[in-house]
XYZ file of C-alpha atoms in Angstrom:
466
model
C 36.967 11.327 32.398
C 34.608 12.371 29.263
C 36.865 16.494 29.590
C 36.188 19.549 30.969
C 32.307 20.549 31.678
C 31.171 23.979 30.666
C 28.737 25.498 33.658
C 25.842 26.474 33.096
C 26.373 29.933 33.198
C 29.496 30.510 31.027
C 27.521 28.445 28.301
C 25.338 31.433 27.742
C 29.007 34.057 28.042
C 30.210 34.616 25.088
C 33.363 37.352 23.993
C 32.348 40.522 21.536
C 32.401 39.402 17.503
C 31.442 36.094 19.097
C 27.735 36.267 19.355
C 24.346 36.249 17.360
C 21.766 38.272 16.861
C 18.142 38.073 18.650
C 16.137 38.307 15.255
C 13.751 35.566 15.970
C 10.639 34.969 17.389
C 7.978 32.238 18.190
C 6.068 32.476 14.406
C 9.846 31.940 13.453
C 10.514 29.488 15.685
C 7.192 27.016 14.345
C 7.331 27.449 11.265
C 11.738 26.883 11.364
C 10.471 23.338 13.275
C 7.720 22.926 10.717
C 9.804 23.861 7.422
C 12.243 21.241 9.126
C 10.091 18.594 9.670
C 7.160 18.444 6.834
C 9.803 18.128 4.386
C 11.426 15.152 2.153
C 10.522 12.824 4.509
C 6.592 12.986 3.600
C 7.434 14.207 0.409
C 9.213 11.008 -1.358
C 10.765 9.337 1.441
C 6.991 7.898 2.244
C 7.651 5.318 -1.621
C 11.095 3.935 0.630
C 8.790 3.521 3.740
C 6.047 1.158 1.721
C 9.538 -0.664 0.461
C 10.422 -1.408 3.282
C 7.259 -2.304 5.497
C 4.071 -2.792 2.974
C 1.313 -0.773 4.432
C 2.350 -0.543 7.888
C 4.511 1.982 6.329
C 2.052 4.222 8.682
C 2.937 1.949 11.595
C 6.219 3.224 10.517
C 5.749 7.142 11.034
C 3.352 6.290 13.953
C 6.805 4.678 16.436
C 8.949 6.773 15.144
C 7.280 10.024 15.780
C 5.789 8.466 19.118
C 10.066 8.655 20.214
C 10.739 12.238 18.554
C 7.734 12.862 20.856
C 10.136 12.317 23.748
C 13.105 13.757 22.920
C 10.922 16.876 21.609
C 10.156 16.795 25.249
C 13.317 16.424 26.739
C 14.931 18.778 23.735
C 12.295 21.840 25.146
C 13.494 21.801 28.794
C 16.992 21.490 28.040
C 16.656 24.854 25.479
C 15.084 26.582 27.617
C 17.226 26.115 30.611
C 20.238 27.052 28.511
C 19.197 29.254 25.446
C 22.455 28.931 23.639
C 23.751 27.765 20.740
C 24.573 24.227 19.782
C 21.547 22.060 20.445
C 22.537 18.760 21.493
C 26.286 19.721 21.527
C 25.769 22.400 23.873
C 23.835 20.494 26.296
C 26.473 17.920 26.262
C 29.215 19.941 27.309
C 27.038 21.133 30.283
C 26.126 18.027 31.740
C 28.118 14.768 29.647
C 31.595 15.818 29.525
C 33.990 17.505 26.326
C 34.591 14.123 24.755
C 31.027 12.966 24.447
C 29.940 17.086 23.412
C 32.624 16.099 21.065
C 31.151 13.137 19.952
C 27.467 14.377 19.755
C 28.765 17.548 18.190
C 30.546 15.576 15.470
C 27.137 13.034 14.315
C 25.256 16.749 14.764
C 27.627 18.217 11.623
C 26.305 14.319 9.766
C 22.908 15.053 10.280
C 22.214 18.233 9.297
C 24.762 18.463 6.458
C 23.586 15.221 4.862
C 20.027 16.065 5.761
C 20.790 18.524 3.818
C 21.677 17.158 0.899
C 18.756 14.299 1.233
C 16.372 16.825 0.962
C 18.083 18.034 -2.164
C 19.047 14.470 -4.118
C 14.265 14.499 -3.318
C 13.958 18.138 -4.540
C 15.413 17.311 -7.792
C 13.682 14.166 -8.168
C 10.623 16.094 -7.510
C 11.572 18.840 -10.306
C 12.538 16.235 -12.713
C 9.176 15.200 -12.934
C 7.566 17.525 -12.795
C 9.392 18.790 -15.943
C 9.087 15.578 -18.291
C 5.522 15.828 -17.099
C 5.560 18.574 -18.847
C 7.171 16.795 -21.534
C 10.733 18.052 -21.109
C 14.114 15.980 -21.073
C 16.905 16.953 -19.221
C 20.143 14.888 -20.657
C 20.540 11.791 -18.036
C 24.404 13.004 -17.504
C 23.359 15.876 -15.625
C 20.207 14.570 -13.249
C 22.090 11.890 -11.342
C 24.895 10.944 -9.265
C 27.696 7.923 -10.805
C 26.075 5.284 -8.643
C 23.136 5.674 -11.497
C 24.922 6.291 -14.764
C 25.487 9.731 -14.586
C 27.840 12.403 -13.729
C 26.797 15.006 -10.934
C 22.634 16.060 -10.083
C 23.034 18.798 -11.038
C 19.741 20.636 -10.099
C 21.003 18.957 -5.950
C 23.839 21.395 -6.153
C 22.143 24.189 -7.464
C 19.156 24.153 -5.086
C 22.029 23.192 -2.503
C 24.093 26.376 -3.050
C 20.926 28.882 -3.596
C 19.695 28.156 -0.484
C 23.765 29.217 0.781
C 22.929 32.270 -0.521
C 19.809 32.868 1.127
C 21.068 32.291 4.084
C 24.431 34.108 3.934
C 21.886 37.402 3.542
C 20.538 37.067 6.823
C 18.532 34.967 9.819
C 15.730 36.938 10.117
C 15.343 37.274 6.410
C 15.499 33.752 6.091
C 13.405 32.860 8.242
C 10.229 34.976 7.121
C 10.828 33.364 3.239
C 11.380 30.341 5.912
C 7.012 30.730 6.870
C 5.837 31.131 3.457
C 7.564 27.934 2.035
C 6.398 26.339 5.371
C 2.252 27.364 4.380
C 2.765 26.180 0.185
C 3.655 22.961 1.720
C 0.966 22.989 4.102
C -1.740 23.658 1.820
C -0.724 20.547 -0.936
C -0.402 18.687 1.934
C -4.090 19.526 2.625
C -4.794 19.373 -1.410
C -2.887 16.000 -0.996
C -5.699 14.350 1.427
C -8.603 15.764 0.113
C -8.324 13.994 -3.311
C -6.711 10.753 -2.191
C -8.714 10.432 1.003
C -11.690 9.915 -0.763
C -10.211 6.885 -3.325
C -9.476 5.032 0.457
C -9.493 1.181 0.226
C -9.588 -0.978 2.268
C -8.094 -3.814 0.338
C -4.505 -2.388 -0.051
C -3.809 -2.221 3.084
C -3.730 -6.508 3.160
C -1.326 -7.966 4.544
C -0.584 -4.595 6.114
C 2.842 -5.974 7.798
C 3.983 -8.581 4.969
C 7.496 -8.293 6.238
C 7.322 -8.114 9.800
C 7.357 -6.105 12.627
C 11.280 -6.391 13.645
C 14.187 -5.366 10.942
C 15.406 -8.429 9.510
C 18.564 -8.627 6.557
C 17.718 -10.402 3.780
C 20.207 -10.018 0.919
C 21.631 -6.926 2.266
C 18.364 -5.104 2.080
C 16.517 -4.565 6.015
C 12.703 -5.328 6.023
C 9.745 -4.950 8.236
C 8.380 -1.884 10.406
C 11.169 -1.265 12.490
C 13.223 -1.767 9.326
C 10.833 1.647 8.278
C 10.962 3.613 11.659
C 14.479 3.315 10.882
C 14.096 5.397 7.590
C 11.250 7.720 8.133
C 12.572 8.715 11.259
C 14.474 11.157 8.555
C 11.080 12.796 7.817
C 10.103 13.969 11.983
C 13.513 15.384 13.262
C 13.843 19.028 12.441
C 12.601 20.343 15.785
C 16.491 19.969 17.067
C 16.942 22.351 14.522
C 14.658 25.109 16.302
C 17.441 24.164 19.631
C 20.141 25.616 17.600
C 17.952 28.757 16.972
C 18.736 29.531 20.985
C 20.442 31.871 21.319
C 18.960 34.176 18.586
C 15.458 33.371 19.760
C 14.243 37.070 20.997
C 11.934 35.305 24.443
C 14.154 31.557 24.425
C 11.942 30.202 28.009
C 8.243 31.027 25.659
C 9.547 31.199 21.829
C 11.518 27.866 22.427
C 9.177 25.542 23.694
C 5.746 26.841 21.558
C 8.510 26.248 18.558
C 9.825 22.918 19.424
C 6.300 21.135 20.224
C 3.922 22.672 18.765
C 5.773 22.356 15.737
C 6.024 18.358 16.450
C 2.858 18.229 17.315
C 1.137 19.594 13.822
C 3.655 18.320 12.159
C 2.454 14.561 14.208
C -1.030 14.766 12.648
C -0.051 15.718 9.107
C 1.462 12.358 8.554
C -0.671 10.333 9.610
C -3.183 11.698 7.906
C -1.022 11.459 4.485
C 0.626 8.140 5.031
C -3.288 6.714 5.943
C -4.575 8.408 2.112
C -1.091 7.383 0.360
C -0.722 4.278 1.264
C -5.127 3.261 1.696
C -5.019 5.176 -2.186
C -3.019 2.990 -3.832
C -0.871 -0.466 -4.296
C 2.413 0.383 -1.765
C 4.096 -2.183 -4.592
C 3.604 0.537 -6.815
C 4.613 3.716 -4.148
C 7.573 2.052 -2.820
C 11.291 4.068 -3.643
C 8.403 6.384 -6.291
C 10.583 9.918 -5.988
C 7.755 11.191 -5.723
C 5.300 9.562 -4.589
C 2.537 11.926 -3.570
C 2.644 12.950 -6.904
C 2.399 9.586 -8.413
C -0.438 8.697 -6.329
C -2.973 11.630 -7.690
C -1.537 10.350 -11.113
C -2.771 7.249 -10.309
C -6.066 8.877 -9.598
C -6.379 10.398 -12.837
C -5.977 13.495 -11.260
C -2.202 14.740 -13.204
C -3.646 18.542 -12.914
C -3.343 18.402 -8.921
C -0.024 15.912 -8.785
C 1.224 17.936 -11.380
C 0.178 20.777 -8.178
C 1.627 19.026 -5.320
C 4.941 18.298 -8.088
C 4.922 22.053 -8.142
C 4.413 22.845 -4.400
C 7.005 19.736 -3.342
C 9.946 22.384 -5.713
C 8.946 25.499 -4.632
C 8.721 24.234 -0.720
C 10.954 21.861 -0.236
C 14.834 24.152 -0.054
C 12.881 25.568 3.030
C 14.170 21.891 4.521
C 17.558 23.040 2.945
C 17.160 26.188 4.899
C 16.457 25.289 8.471
C 18.595 22.133 8.244
C 21.909 24.363 6.444
C 21.066 26.932 9.637
C 21.453 24.280 11.846
C 24.297 23.248 10.147
C 26.216 25.543 10.271
C 25.399 27.347 13.924
C 26.237 23.597 15.407
C 29.754 24.321 13.257
C 29.933 27.941 15.116
C 29.931 27.110 18.308
C 32.021 24.057 18.010
C 34.764 26.805 16.104
C 33.772 29.553 18.836
C 34.639 27.350 21.507
C 37.589 26.350 19.881
C 37.435 23.183 18.961
C 37.627 23.644 15.399
C 39.551 26.589 14.273
C 38.446 29.731 15.885
C 39.139 32.221 12.628
C 35.445 30.202 11.279
C 33.813 31.394 14.364
C 33.284 35.066 13.349
C 29.765 36.663 11.983
C 28.706 38.984 9.665
C 28.646 42.951 10.840
C 25.649 44.060 8.833
C 23.946 40.586 9.523
C 24.810 39.449 12.421
C 24.940 35.570 11.125
C 28.035 33.669 10.396
C 28.773 33.966 6.653
C 32.288 32.555 6.296
C 30.829 28.480 8.296
C 27.126 29.357 6.311
C 29.117 28.750 2.677
C 32.132 25.988 3.723
C 27.979 24.577 5.007
C 26.619 25.325 1.137
C 29.989 23.973 -1.106
C 29.984 20.944 1.476
C 26.007 19.957 1.096
C 25.881 20.422 -2.741
C 28.833 17.939 -3.495
C 27.764 14.874 -1.159
C 24.056 15.873 -3.008
C 25.952 15.559 -6.470
C 27.222 12.521 -5.763
C 25.434 10.239 -3.698
C 22.169 7.866 -3.573
C 18.607 9.754 -1.370
C 18.217 6.397 0.743
C 22.327 6.367 1.793
C 22.064 9.743 2.375
C 19.543 9.411 4.565
C 20.302 6.034 6.223
C 23.492 8.010 7.276
C 21.852 11.466 8.667
C 19.710 8.663 10.397
C 22.458 7.752 12.407
C 23.903 11.089 13.197
C 20.813 12.034 14.910
C 19.412 9.042 17.054
C 23.341 9.106 18.256
C 22.253 12.945 19.390
C 18.844 12.167 20.407
C 20.036 9.679 22.955
C 22.583 11.939 24.363
C 19.696 14.818 25.224
C 17.742 12.076 26.825
C 20.613 11.896 28.765
C 21.491 15.130 29.422
C 17.792 15.846 30.215
C 18.521 13.019 33.586
C 21.238 13.968 34.557
C 20.283 17.720 35.093
C 18.217 17.529 36.955
C 20.779 15.388 39.340
C 22.783 17.881 38.837
C 21.401 20.847 38.319
C 18.355 20.548 40.300
C 17.597 24.537 40.836
C 18.473 25.814 37.526
C 15.240 27.367 36.568
C 13.801 25.631 34.429
C 11.107 27.483 32.423
C 9.699 24.232 30.396
C 9.377 21.387 32.623
C 8.958 17.966 30.836
C 6.998 16.091 32.531
C 7.986 12.164 34.318
C 11.798 13.285 33.073
C 13.763 9.728 33.717
C 10.444 7.939 32.464
C 10.997 9.922 29.075
C 14.327 9.931 28.836
C 14.709 6.404 29.018
C 12.031 6.293 26.388
C 13.926 8.444 24.758
C 17.493 6.270 25.077
C 15.988 3.058 24.670
C 13.954 4.142 20.875
C 16.937 5.245 19.836
C 19.124 2.911 20.712
C 16.997 -0.100 18.477
C 16.134 2.180 15.012
C 19.470 3.197 15.249
C 20.398 -0.828 15.462
C 17.621 -1.148 13.392
C 19.381 0.682 10.058
C 20.968 -1.354 8.176
C 25.142 -3.103 8.870
C 26.819 -0.875 5.994
C 25.210 2.422 7.573
C 26.629 1.687 10.534
C 30.083 0.777 10.175
C 30.219 3.932 7.979
C 29.147 5.686 11.310
C 31.109 4.288 13.504
C 34.499 5.136 10.957
C 33.086 8.477 10.009
C 33.154 8.890 14.457
C 36.711 7.526 14.380
C 37.915 9.993 12.064
C 36.160 12.716 14.498
C 38.088 11.412 18.038
C 41.262 11.118 15.882
C 40.903 15.085 14.404
C 39.186 15.527 18.359
C 42.745 13.694 20.510
C 45.047 15.545 17.199
C 43.502 19.333 16.977
C 40.337 19.962 18.892
C 41.381 18.787 22.443
C 44.795 21.011 22.617
C 42.981 24.194 21.412
C 40.160 23.543 23.312
C 38.904 27.509 24.964
C 37.974 24.998 28.293
C 41.449 23.281 28.590
C 43.280 27.184 28.342
């Protein structure tokens, strides 16, 4: 019904010249996870979440983190059981069939490409704020897309192309640079908490839930804790990018478990501390929709030097998120092309670096185009829709493979798999329905277009069907 399935053995067997080089160890994988998770979500979407939920954005972070924790446990079991590139797409191919795998892969393309674009736009906001705070004003025409009276967001375009260049240079080199950028980000967030937490004012938490708990649409805008959770959910995913590196991990059984679970634990603690410090230091109305909320908090507290430092750290380190997400996107593209669902000519790797150069260039250029034109909130919401669908599929794969392949070696076993899988599916479905109607319509259109391509091209050229 859902097309052919890949056997668990076939998933990890590849023809000559189509396999990725094993170059990553667990420090690289934790840094990939933290590098992807700690980024635009906490640096920029804190303001968007505050605008939708008020001080209860703190609760929104907790809810989104809990849903992601269930998905992370499922990812950890599946990634160590099926150590092949492709993440949720590959898991779905083995558990649910090719058609479902295509939909998941097509949604992952949306997730990673738009996540990269979102971070590029967020990075541009910090860069412009940092430059303007130094008294330098750049032409508006080159700082934003047509939606805001500009021509193109040139900084967002340039950073996407620069990251693309780093990935083309090689996976290990990019991952090592990412470790340095992650350290810079964590130090900056530590400085923010140290300055903002002493200014905590309990009055800023009242009313805690001004728009209620449920997601309610009013005048085309959604408000409420769940509406905020559906957007700040973007702040948590990234650990799934670690799963896309399974084929390149030196010791996947150990390294993937540490990378996925470890990065989620570290980042959840960081997010809760930063959200409490930010909302407690400044009324949420002032934070709402600020392109650089953390720097804004510090400047409002009379700490312009610290605010300048936070903005500078964001400018230096946010590209690490683009790097990880673009890495994940290129691997999804690569595996789908290797399976024949996309043109096979794209599934080639560089003999020098062992990385898929051709697909990385295609990915980087498309991401730069989206980042140069569209708004941050619209991009983030649509990226979230793709991720939520992938997480739903992973929850289902966890439970299906426990039934269909009970004796398959599992180097990490998810506790209470049927409960965790069910909670991941239900939580993601609720967050998905909490997204704006316009976002859901765009998501349906994207997947309809994908299915048309699949039935017209991919299904007939699939290696599984050969």
